[in-house]
mmCIF file of C-alpha atoms in Angstrom:
data_model
loop_
_atom_site.group_PDB
_atom_site.id
_atom_site.type_symbol
_atom_site.label_atom_id
_atom_site.label_comp_id
_atom_site.label_asym_id
_atom_site.label_seq_id
_atom_site.Cartn_x
_atom_site.Cartn_y
_atom_site.Cartn_z
ATOM 1 C CA UNK A 1 -2.979 31.535 -17.163
ATOM 2 C CA UNK A 2 -1.956 34.769 -15.462
ATOM 3 C CA UNK A 3 0.938 34.421 -13.027
ATOM 4 C CA UNK A 4 -1.221 35.959 -10.295
ATOM 5 C CA UNK A 5 -3.584 32.979 -10.615
ATOM 6 C CA UNK A 6 -0.892 30.350 -10.024
ATOM 7 C CA UNK A 7 -1.828 28.392 -6.905
ATOM 8 C CA UNK A 8 0.452 27.088 -4.164
ATOM 9 C CA UNK A 9 -0.721 24.650 -1.559
ATOM 10 C CA UNK A 10 0.308 22.144 1.073
ATOM 11 C CA UNK A 11 -0.093 18.381 1.289
ATOM 12 C CA UNK A 12 0.096 16.369 4.503
ATOM 13 C CA UNK A 13 -0.131 12.641 5.098
ATOM 14 C CA UNK A 14 -0.706 13.181 8.810
ATOM 15 C CA UNK A 15 2.774 11.972 9.690
ATOM 16 C CA UNK A 16 3.688 12.025 13.360
ATOM 17 C CA UNK A 17 5.697 15.104 14.348
ATOM 18 C CA UNK A 18 8.161 15.725 17.149
ATOM 19 C CA UNK A 19 8.499 18.548 19.657
ATOM 20 C CA UNK A 20 12.050 18.700 20.918
ATOM 21 C CA UNK A 21 12.983 15.136 21.831
ATOM 22 C CA UNK A 22 9.368 14.065 22.280
ATOM 23 C CA UNK A 23 7.342 12.235 19.637
ATOM 24 C CA UNK A 24 3.829 13.616 19.509
ATOM 25 C CA UNK A 25 0.943 11.245 20.062
ATOM 26 C CA UNK A 26 -1.465 10.472 17.253
ATOM 27 C CA UNK A 27 -4.067 12.746 18.836
ATOM 28 C CA UNK A 28 -1.586 15.611 19.190
ATOM 29 C CA UNK A 29 -0.591 15.225 15.545
ATOM 30 C CA UNK A 30 -4.243 15.351 14.459
ATOM 31 C CA UNK A 31 -4.710 18.604 16.376
ATOM 32 C CA UNK A 32 -1.459 19.930 14.914
ATOM 33 C CA UNK A 33 -2.846 19.477 11.407
ATOM 34 C CA UNK A 34 -5.748 21.801 12.213
ATOM 35 C CA UNK A 35 -3.281 24.348 13.593
ATOM 36 C CA UNK A 36 -1.189 24.056 10.427
ATOM 37 C CA UNK A 37 -4.229 24.586 8.203
ATOM 38 C CA UNK A 38 -4.930 27.803 10.101
ATOM 39 C CA UNK A 39 -1.298 28.860 9.703
ATOM 40 C CA UNK A 40 -1.393 28.098 5.977
ATOM 41 C CA UNK A 41 -4.381 30.388 5.578
ATOM 42 C CA UNK A 42 -2.760 33.171 7.599
ATOM 43 C CA UNK A 43 0.273 33.282 5.279
ATOM 44 C CA UNK A 44 -1.844 33.362 2.138
ATOM 45 C CA UNK A 45 -1.559 29.827 0.740
ATOM 46 C CA UNK A 46 -4.351 28.673 -1.558
ATOM 47 C CA UNK A 47 -4.997 25.036 -0.643
ATOM 48 C CA UNK A 48 -4.490 22.725 2.338
ATOM 49 C CA UNK A 49 -4.803 19.020 1.503
ATOM 50 C CA UNK A 50 -4.668 15.754 3.419
ATOM 51 C CA UNK A 51 -3.999 12.252 2.150
ATOM 52 C CA UNK A 52 -5.571 8.909 3.001
ATOM 53 C CA UNK A 53 -3.252 6.267 4.413
ATOM 54 C CA UNK A 54 -3.443 3.322 6.809
ATOM 55 C CA UNK A 55 0.187 2.972 7.823
ATOM 56 C CA UNK A 56 2.010 3.248 11.124
ATOM 57 C CA UNK A 57 2.749 6.872 11.936
ATOM 58 C CA UNK A 58 0.133 8.319 9.548
ATOM 59 C CA UNK A 59 -2.993 9.948 10.935
ATOM 60 C CA UNK A 60 -4.933 10.889 7.795
ATOM 61 C CA UNK A 61 -7.252 7.873 7.678
ATOM 62 C CA UNK A 62 -10.424 9.941 8.299
ATOM 63 C CA UNK A 63 -9.722 12.773 5.888
ATOM 64 C CA UNK A 64 -13.233 14.304 5.679
ATOM 65 C CA UNK A 65 -13.372 14.564 9.479
ATOM 66 C CA UNK A 66 -9.991 16.281 9.640
ATOM 67 C CA UNK A 67 -10.901 18.663 6.831
ATOM 68 C CA UNK A 68 -14.185 19.531 8.530
ATOM 69 C CA UNK A 69 -12.218 20.414 11.665
ATOM 70 C CA UNK A 70 -9.917 22.572 9.545
ATOM 71 C CA UNK A 71 -12.965 24.226 7.972
ATOM 72 C CA UNK A 72 -14.166 25.439 11.362
ATOM 73 C CA UNK A 73 -10.702 26.909 12.059
ATOM 74 C CA UNK A 74 -10.359 28.754 8.730
ATOM 75 C CA UNK A 75 -12.392 31.021 6.470
ATOM 76 C CA UNK A 76 -10.744 31.287 3.037
ATOM 77 C CA UNK A 77 -8.260 28.523 2.239
ATOM 78 C CA UNK A 78 -9.551 25.692 0.062
ATOM 79 C CA UNK A 79 -9.585 22.288 1.724
ATOM 80 C CA UNK A 80 -9.014 19.062 -0.149
ATOM 81 C CA UNK A 81 -7.382 15.693 -0.375
ATOM 82 C CA UNK A 82 -3.916 14.975 -1.690
ATOM 83 C CA UNK A 83 -5.279 11.522 -2.440
ATOM 84 C CA UNK A 84 -8.610 9.826 -1.839
ATOM 85 C CA UNK A 85 -8.369 6.095 -2.511
ATOM 86 C CA UNK A 86 -11.553 5.817 -4.518
ATOM 87 C CA UNK A 87 -11.047 2.102 -5.198
ATOM 88 C CA UNK A 88 -11.713 1.182 -1.567
ATOM 89 C CA UNK A 89 -14.249 3.895 -0.754
ATOM 90 C CA UNK A 90 -17.966 3.737 -1.427
ATOM 91 C CA UNK A 91 -18.860 6.570 -3.847
ATOM 92 C CA UNK A 92 -22.214 7.197 -2.146
ATOM 93 C CA UNK A 93 -20.619 7.575 1.290
ATOM 94 C CA UNK A 94 -17.839 9.683 -0.225
ATOM 95 C CA UNK A 95 -20.396 11.971 -1.837
ATOM 96 C CA UNK A 96 -22.203 12.452 1.482
ATOM 97 C CA UNK A 97 -18.953 13.214 3.316
ATOM 98 C CA UNK A 98 -17.642 15.748 0.819
ATOM 99 C CA UNK A 99 -21.008 17.374 0.194
ATOM 100 C CA UNK A 100 -21.180 17.922 3.959
ATOM 101 C CA UNK A 101 -17.600 19.225 4.035
ATOM 102 C CA UNK A 102 -18.406 21.612 1.187
ATOM 103 C CA UNK A 103 -21.434 22.897 3.094
ATOM 104 C CA UNK A 104 -19.514 23.301 6.359
ATOM 105 C CA UNK A 105 -16.659 25.119 4.601
ATOM 106 C CA UNK A 106 -18.980 27.309 2.503
ATOM 107 C CA UNK A 107 -17.874 25.896 -0.840
ATOM 108 C CA UNK A 108 -14.164 25.304 -0.187
ATOM 109 C CA UNK A 109 -14.020 21.507 -0.589
ATOM 110 C CA UNK A 110 -12.108 19.721 -3.345
ATOM 111 C CA UNK A 111 -10.375 16.388 -3.827
ATOM 112 C CA UNK A 112 -7.794 14.357 -5.711
ATOM 113 C CA UNK A 113 -8.926 10.826 -6.574
ATOM 114 C CA UNK A 114 -6.370 8.045 -6.957
ATOM 115 C CA UNK A 115 -6.141 4.301 -7.415
ATOM 116 C CA UNK A 116 -3.649 3.924 -4.505
ATOM 117 C CA UNK A 117 0.105 3.483 -4.586
ATOM 118 C CA UNK A 118 0.013 2.195 -0.992
ATOM 119 C CA UNK A 119 -2.438 -0.679 -0.949
ATOM 120 C CA UNK A 120 -3.119 -1.274 2.769
ATOM 121 C CA UNK A 121 -6.737 -0.200 2.323
ATOM 122 C CA UNK A 122 -7.518 -3.180 0.068
ATOM 123 C CA UNK A 123 -7.243 -5.937 2.712
ATOM 124 C CA UNK A 124 -8.406 -3.561 5.445
ATOM 125 C CA UNK A 125 -11.763 -3.018 3.744
ATOM 126 C CA UNK A 126 -12.037 -6.424 2.113
ATOM 127 C CA UNK A 127 -11.148 -5.644 -1.514
ATOM 128 C CA UNK A 128 -9.140 -7.773 -3.913
ATOM 129 C CA UNK A 129 -6.103 -6.197 -5.575
ATOM 130 C CA UNK A 130 -6.941 -8.224 -8.669
ATOM 131 C CA UNK A 131 -9.909 -5.853 -9.133
ATOM 132 C CA UNK A 132 -7.668 -2.757 -8.917
ATOM 133 C CA UNK A 133 -8.592 -1.284 -12.326
ATOM 134 C CA UNK A 134 -12.254 -2.242 -12.399
ATOM 135 C CA UNK A 135 -12.898 -0.876 -8.923
ATOM 136 C CA UNK A 136 -11.512 2.529 -9.806
ATOM 137 C CA UNK A 137 -13.153 2.800 -13.218
ATOM 138 C CA UNK A 138 -16.657 1.884 -12.064
ATOM 139 C CA UNK A 139 -16.495 3.907 -8.862
ATOM 140 C CA UNK A 140 -15.196 6.951 -10.709
ATOM 141 C CA UNK A 141 -18.089 6.703 -13.141
ATOM 142 C CA UNK A 142 -20.582 6.518 -10.287
ATOM 143 C CA UNK A 143 -18.986 9.296 -8.230
ATOM 144 C CA UNK A 144 -18.998 11.690 -11.175
ATOM 145 C CA UNK A 145 -22.582 10.755 -12.005
ATOM 146 C CA UNK A 146 -23.579 11.555 -8.410
ATOM 147 C CA UNK A 147 -21.914 14.962 -8.690
ATOM 148 C CA UNK A 148 -23.196 15.881 -12.123
ATOM 149 C CA UNK A 149 -26.640 14.280 -12.402
ATOM 150 C CA UNK A 150 -29.826 14.320 -10.330
ATOM 151 C CA UNK A 151 -31.412 11.860 -9.914
ATOM 152 C CA UNK A 152 -28.990 9.004 -10.619
ATOM 153 C CA UNK A 153 -29.764 5.543 -11.925
ATOM 154 C CA UNK A 154 -26.651 3.376 -12.111
ATOM 155 C CA UNK A 155 -25.601 -0.268 -12.115
ATOM 156 C CA UNK A 156 -22.235 -1.990 -12.087
ATOM 157 C CA UNK A 157 -20.338 -4.923 -10.614
ATOM 158 C CA UNK A 158 -18.599 -3.338 -7.603
ATOM 159 C CA UNK A 159 -21.604 -2.241 -5.517
ATOM 160 C CA UNK A 160 -25.395 -2.342 -5.462
ATOM 161 C CA UNK A 161 -27.346 -0.497 -8.143
ATOM 162 C CA UNK A 162 -29.026 2.873 -7.677
ATOM 163 C CA UNK A 163 -32.458 3.709 -9.068
ATOM 164 C CA UNK A 164 -33.653 7.307 -9.346
ATOM 165 C CA UNK A 165 -31.524 8.222 -6.330
ATOM 166 C CA UNK A 166 -31.072 11.728 -4.878
ATOM 167 C CA UNK A 167 -28.452 12.320 -2.197
ATOM 168 C CA UNK A 168 -28.430 15.001 0.508
ATOM 169 C CA UNK A 169 -26.948 17.394 1.312
ATOM 170 C CA UNK A 170 -26.550 18.295 -2.350
ATOM 171 C CA UNK A 171 -23.251 19.563 -3.654
ATOM 172 C CA UNK A 172 -23.148 22.777 -5.647
ATOM 173 C CA UNK A 173 -24.244 22.250 -9.279
ATOM 174 C CA UNK A 174 -21.647 20.186 -11.123
ATOM 175 C CA UNK A 175 -20.024 18.982 -7.901
ATOM 176 C CA UNK A 176 -16.798 20.052 -6.218
ATOM 177 C CA UNK A 177 -13.416 20.396 -7.984
ATOM 178 C CA UNK A 178 -12.261 16.815 -8.526
ATOM 179 C CA UNK A 179 -8.755 16.041 -9.797
ATOM 180 C CA UNK A 180 -7.302 12.732 -10.927
ATOM 181 C CA UNK A 181 -3.981 11.878 -9.303
ATOM 182 C CA UNK A 182 -1.411 10.239 -11.576
ATOM 183 C CA UNK A 183 1.864 8.651 -10.568
ATOM 184 C CA UNK A 184 3.099 7.869 -14.056
ATOM 185 C CA UNK A 185 0.511 5.716 -15.832
ATOM 186 C CA UNK A 186 -0.444 7.037 -19.302
ATOM 187 C CA UNK A 187 -3.792 5.233 -19.032
ATOM 188 C CA UNK A 188 -4.588 7.302 -15.931
ATOM 189 C CA UNK A 189 -3.726 10.468 -17.864
ATOM 190 C CA UNK A 190 -6.143 9.474 -20.622
ATOM 191 C CA UNK A 191 -8.812 8.580 -18.049
ATOM 192 C CA UNK A 192 -8.594 12.088 -16.540
ATOM 193 C CA UNK A 193 -8.922 13.605 -20.006
ATOM 194 C CA UNK A 194 -11.835 11.359 -20.953
ATOM 195 C CA UNK A 195 -13.815 12.593 -17.960
ATOM 196 C CA UNK A 196 -12.710 16.213 -18.433
ATOM 197 C CA UNK A 197 -11.047 16.354 -15.002
ATOM 198 C CA UNK A 198 -7.973 18.305 -13.848
ATOM 199 C CA UNK A 199 -4.696 16.358 -13.634
ATOM 200 C CA UNK A 200 -2.512 16.156 -10.530
ATOM 201 C CA UNK A 201 0.964 14.732 -11.147
ATOM 202 C CA UNK A 202 2.410 12.990 -8.087
ATOM 203 C CA UNK A 203 6.163 13.350 -8.684
ATOM 204 C CA UNK A 204 8.234 11.973 -5.830
ATOM 205 C CA UNK A 205 11.502 11.095 -7.558
ATOM 206 C CA UNK A 206 13.525 11.832 -10.670
ATOM 207 C CA UNK A 207 13.400 14.863 -12.952
ATOM 208 C CA UNK A 208 9.886 16.332 -13.015
ATOM 209 C CA UNK A 209 10.416 17.245 -16.666
ATOM 210 C CA UNK A 210 10.144 13.569 -17.609
ATOM 211 C CA UNK A 211 6.379 14.052 -17.191
ATOM 212 C CA UNK A 212 6.279 16.487 -20.117
ATOM 213 C CA UNK A 213 5.078 13.661 -22.362
ATOM 214 C CA UNK A 214 2.196 13.000 -19.978
ATOM 215 C CA UNK A 215 1.227 16.668 -20.171
ATOM 216 C CA UNK A 216 1.268 16.546 -23.971
ATOM 217 C CA UNK A 217 -0.820 13.365 -23.931
ATOM 218 C CA UNK A 218 -3.312 14.946 -21.537
ATOM 219 C CA UNK A 219 -3.800 18.151 -23.508
ATOM 220 C CA UNK A 220 -4.208 16.265 -26.795
ATOM 221 C CA UNK A 221 -6.627 13.779 -25.232
ATOM 222 C CA UNK A 222 -8.738 16.567 -23.724
ATOM 223 C CA UNK A 223 -9.103 18.066 -27.174
ATOM 224 C CA UNK A 224 -9.946 14.721 -28.768
ATOM 225 C CA UNK A 225 -12.626 14.026 -26.142
ATOM 226 C CA UNK A 226 -14.120 17.471 -26.764
ATOM 227 C CA UNK A 227 -13.259 19.000 -23.383
ATOM 228 C CA UNK A 228 -11.944 22.466 -22.631
ATOM 229 C CA UNK A 229 -8.401 22.848 -21.206
ATOM 230 C CA UNK A 230 -8.143 21.815 -17.557
ATOM 231 C CA UNK A 231 -5.691 22.707 -14.772
ATOM 232 C CA UNK A 232 -2.507 20.676 -14.286
ATOM 233 C CA UNK A 233 -0.924 20.438 -10.856
ATOM 234 C CA UNK A 234 2.124 18.838 -9.284
ATOM 235 C CA UNK A 235 2.604 17.264 -5.859
ATOM 236 C CA UNK A 236 6.178 16.858 -4.591
ATOM 237 C CA UNK A 237 8.035 16.621 -1.300
ATOM 238 C CA UNK A 238 10.204 19.245 0.337
ATOM 239 C CA UNK A 239 11.105 21.676 3.059
ATOM 240 C CA UNK A 240 11.760 25.405 3.117
ATOM 241 C CA UNK A 241 14.140 26.936 5.664
ATOM 242 C CA UNK A 242 15.921 30.242 6.054
ATOM 243 C CA UNK A 243 19.057 28.948 4.322
ATOM 244 C CA UNK A 244 19.826 26.214 1.817
ATOM 245 C CA UNK A 245 22.202 24.533 4.260
ATOM 246 C CA UNK A 246 19.623 24.371 7.045
ATOM 247 C CA UNK A 247 16.973 22.993 4.721
ATOM 248 C CA UNK A 248 19.246 20.363 3.168
ATOM 249 C CA UNK A 249 20.567 19.085 6.504
ATOM 250 C CA UNK A 250 17.178 19.082 8.243
ATOM 251 C CA UNK A 251 15.350 17.233 5.458
ATOM 252 C CA UNK A 252 18.160 14.678 5.066
ATOM 253 C CA UNK A 253 17.981 13.772 8.741
ATOM 254 C CA UNK A 254 14.296 12.835 8.533
ATOM 255 C CA UNK A 255 13.908 11.880 4.868
ATOM 256 C CA UNK A 256 16.771 9.368 4.788
ATOM 257 C CA UNK A 257 15.263 6.788 7.187
ATOM 258 C CA UNK A 258 11.852 7.043 5.498
ATOM 259 C CA UNK A 259 13.386 6.643 2.034
ATOM 260 C CA UNK A 260 15.509 3.728 3.248
ATOM 261 C CA UNK A 261 12.430 1.939 4.571
ATOM 262 C CA UNK A 262 10.602 2.488 1.267
ATOM 263 C CA UNK A 263 13.645 1.226 -0.627
ATOM 264 C CA UNK A 264 13.510 -2.038 1.316
ATOM 265 C CA UNK A 265 9.733 -2.317 0.916
ATOM 266 C CA UNK A 266 9.325 -1.341 -2.749
ATOM 267 C CA UNK A 267 12.734 -1.853 -4.308
ATOM 268 C CA UNK A 268 13.546 1.839 -4.723
ATOM 269 C CA UNK A 269 17.132 3.060 -4.918
ATOM 270 C CA UNK A 270 19.076 3.268 -1.669
ATOM 271 C CA UNK A 271 18.942 6.893 -0.448
ATOM 272 C CA UNK A 272 22.620 7.834 -0.305
ATOM 273 C CA UNK A 273 23.780 11.416 0.056
ATOM 274 C CA UNK A 274 24.845 11.793 -3.582
ATOM 275 C CA UNK A 275 21.435 10.747 -4.890
ATOM 276 C CA UNK A 276 19.766 12.954 -2.302
ATOM 277 C CA UNK A 277 21.655 16.041 -3.412
ATOM 278 C CA UNK A 278 20.928 15.199 -7.058
ATOM 279 C CA UNK A 279 17.203 15.051 -6.259
ATOM 280 C CA UNK A 280 17.469 18.528 -4.753
ATOM 281 C CA UNK A 281 19.515 19.944 -7.645
ATOM 282 C CA UNK A 282 17.407 18.670 -10.550
ATOM 283 C CA UNK A 283 15.023 16.030 -9.197
ATOM 284 C CA UNK A 284 11.716 16.020 -7.341
ATOM 285 C CA UNK A 285 12.805 17.229 -3.891
ATOM 286 C CA UNK A 286 12.004 20.909 -3.334
ATOM 287 C CA UNK A 287 14.381 21.602 -0.470
ATOM 288 C CA UNK A 288 16.143 24.886 0.199
ATOM 289 C CA UNK A 289 15.829 28.561 0.995
ATOM 290 C CA UNK A 290 12.790 30.495 -0.260
ATOM 291 C CA UNK A 291 14.664 31.721 -3.348
ATOM 292 C CA UNK A 292 15.983 28.264 -4.224
ATOM 293 C CA UNK A 293 12.579 26.625 -3.888
ATOM 294 C CA UNK A 294 10.791 29.444 -5.737
ATOM 295 C CA UNK A 295 13.191 29.255 -8.672
ATOM 296 C CA UNK A 296 12.712 25.496 -8.918
ATOM 297 C CA UNK A 297 8.902 25.649 -8.699
ATOM 298 C CA UNK A 298 8.777 28.353 -11.376
ATOM 299 C CA UNK A 299 11.080 26.365 -13.665
ATOM 300 C CA UNK A 300 8.995 23.204 -13.374
ATOM 301 C CA UNK A 301 5.755 25.173 -13.715
ATOM 302 C CA UNK A 302 6.954 26.492 -17.076
ATOM 303 C CA UNK A 303 8.196 23.106 -18.278
ATOM 304 C CA UNK A 304 5.021 21.206 -17.317
ATOM 305 C CA UNK A 305 2.530 24.018 -17.906
ATOM 306 C CA UNK A 306 1.352 23.887 -14.300
ATOM 307 C CA UNK A 307 -1.317 26.044 -12.747
ATOM 308 C CA UNK A 308 -0.815 24.640 -9.238
ATOM 309 C CA UNK A 309 1.990 23.265 -7.087
ATOM 310 C CA UNK A 310 1.460 21.455 -3.768
ATOM 311 C CA UNK A 311 4.334 20.810 -1.374
ATOM 312 C CA UNK A 312 4.172 17.754 0.857
ATOM 313 C CA UNK A 313 5.745 19.341 3.904
ATOM 314 C CA UNK A 314 5.494 16.631 6.565
ATOM 315 C CA UNK A 315 7.632 13.535 6.944
ATOM 316 C CA UNK A 316 7.971 11.118 9.835
ATOM 317 C CA UNK A 317 9.210 12.787 13.040
ATOM 318 C CA UNK A 318 10.036 16.134 11.404
ATOM 319 C CA UNK A 319 9.963 18.722 14.239
ATOM 320 C CA UNK A 320 6.824 20.787 14.421
ATOM 321 C CA UNK A 321 8.914 23.972 14.322
ATOM 322 C CA UNK A 322 10.437 22.956 10.983
ATOM 323 C CA UNK A 323 6.980 22.158 9.620
ATOM 324 C CA UNK A 324 5.681 25.544 10.742
ATOM 325 C CA UNK A 325 8.663 27.390 9.260
ATOM 326 C CA UNK A 326 8.124 25.671 5.910
ATOM 327 C CA UNK A 327 4.492 26.780 5.899
ATOM 328 C CA UNK A 328 5.379 30.350 6.868
ATOM 329 C CA UNK A 329 8.097 30.724 4.236
ATOM 330 C CA UNK A 330 6.102 28.995 1.494
ATOM 331 C CA UNK A 331 3.264 31.462 1.914
ATOM 332 C CA UNK A 332 5.097 34.679 2.742
ATOM 333 C CA UNK A 333 8.175 34.398 0.501
ATOM 334 C CA UNK A 334 8.046 31.477 -1.951
ATOM 335 C CA UNK A 335 4.531 32.050 -3.318
ATOM 336 C CA UNK A 336 4.956 35.743 -4.202
ATOM 337 C CA UNK A 337 8.403 35.070 -5.672
ATOM 338 C CA UNK A 338 7.066 32.241 -7.860
ATOM 339 C CA UNK A 339 4.350 34.500 -9.212
ATOM 340 C CA UNK A 340 6.908 37.233 -9.852
ATOM 341 C CA UNK A 341 9.108 34.818 -11.800
ATOM 342 C CA UNK A 342 6.168 33.481 -13.803
ATOM 343 C CA UNK A 343 5.051 37.009 -14.632
ATOM 344 C CA UNK A 344 8.465 37.630 -16.219
ATOM 345 C CA UNK A 345 8.405 34.317 -18.123
ATOM 346 C CA UNK A 346 4.911 32.765 -18.146
ATOM 347 C CA UNK A 347 3.953 29.136 -18.529
ATOM 348 C CA UNK A 348 2.325 27.985 -21.743
ATOM 349 C CA UNK A 349 -1.037 27.163 -20.166
#
C-alpha cells in the first residue's frame, strides 16, 4: 500500500459534550455530530463513523439517520459505522437503511459489523445473550447474501425465511464496504477472513502490537480461504492538542471518570495516573501533540500492517472546543505527517 493511500478517520459514540460549564442536551449533541462531520471533511479526513450504543449519555442509537444527516452536510468524506450491532439488528432492515444512506450520500456509505461488547441492545430488543454467537453468524450470512446476490432465498433460525427476494433501493453491485470489528477474539478474525471482509481491530487498552498475532492469523486465513488481501484498520481512543501537556491533562480530566466507571462495571484495572501515562507512552491511548500522535500512529501502522486508523475523539463531557481542535489537527497536521513517515518507512501491506 502506498503511504498516500493510508486512511485516517474519526469515530464517535455520540457522547454528550460540554460548552463551557454547560452540558449540551442530547439534541444539541446530535446536531454537533453533523457539524463535526462537516469539519472533518473540511480538514481532509477520509472517514467519519458513528457507533451504536444504548447507554446514558450516548446519542448514536439511530446511526443511519445521523449518517444521512451528515451526508446532506458533506460531499466527499466517507460515512460509516464504528460498530453496528448486527446481532440485534434485522439484516433486511439494515440493508434498506444502508442502501438508502449509500444512495443519499452518492456511494459514500460503509460499515463495521460487530457482535457487541456492550450488550444493552439484547434485552432492549428482546434477544437472549445465550444466542450471542448464532445470532451474529446467521445474520452475517444473510446480510452478505443480500449485498452480493439478487434475488435471495435464505432460511435460518433467527428470523423468517426469504424466498426469491429483491430489496430496494439496491446497493451498488457487491454491496458497500463492510468490515468486521474484532476486540480480541481469534474466531472473529477467522470469520472475517472466511467471508473475505476487511478487519477492524478495536484496541482500547494495552500495547497495540499484541494484536500482531491476529494480523498474521487473518492474512494466513484469507489465503487459505482463497481470498485476496483485505484492508486492516485500527480503532483507538485519543485527543490531539497543540502541546503534549495540554492533550495529556485535558484527556485525563474526562477519561478518568469514564474509565473508573467501566472498571467498576467490567472489572477493568483502576485508571490511576501511572497506568494512564503508560497507555499514552506505549499503550492504546493516542493522546498528544500532532507530532506525538503522528509518530505513534505510523509506528503502529507499520507493526500491524494497517491501511486505516480511526481515532475515537469524543468522551463523556469533553468540551466541544477540544473535540473540534482534535478534528482540525488530525486532518491538517497528523494525517499528512503520518503519510510522510510511512513514505520513508512503509508498512508491509
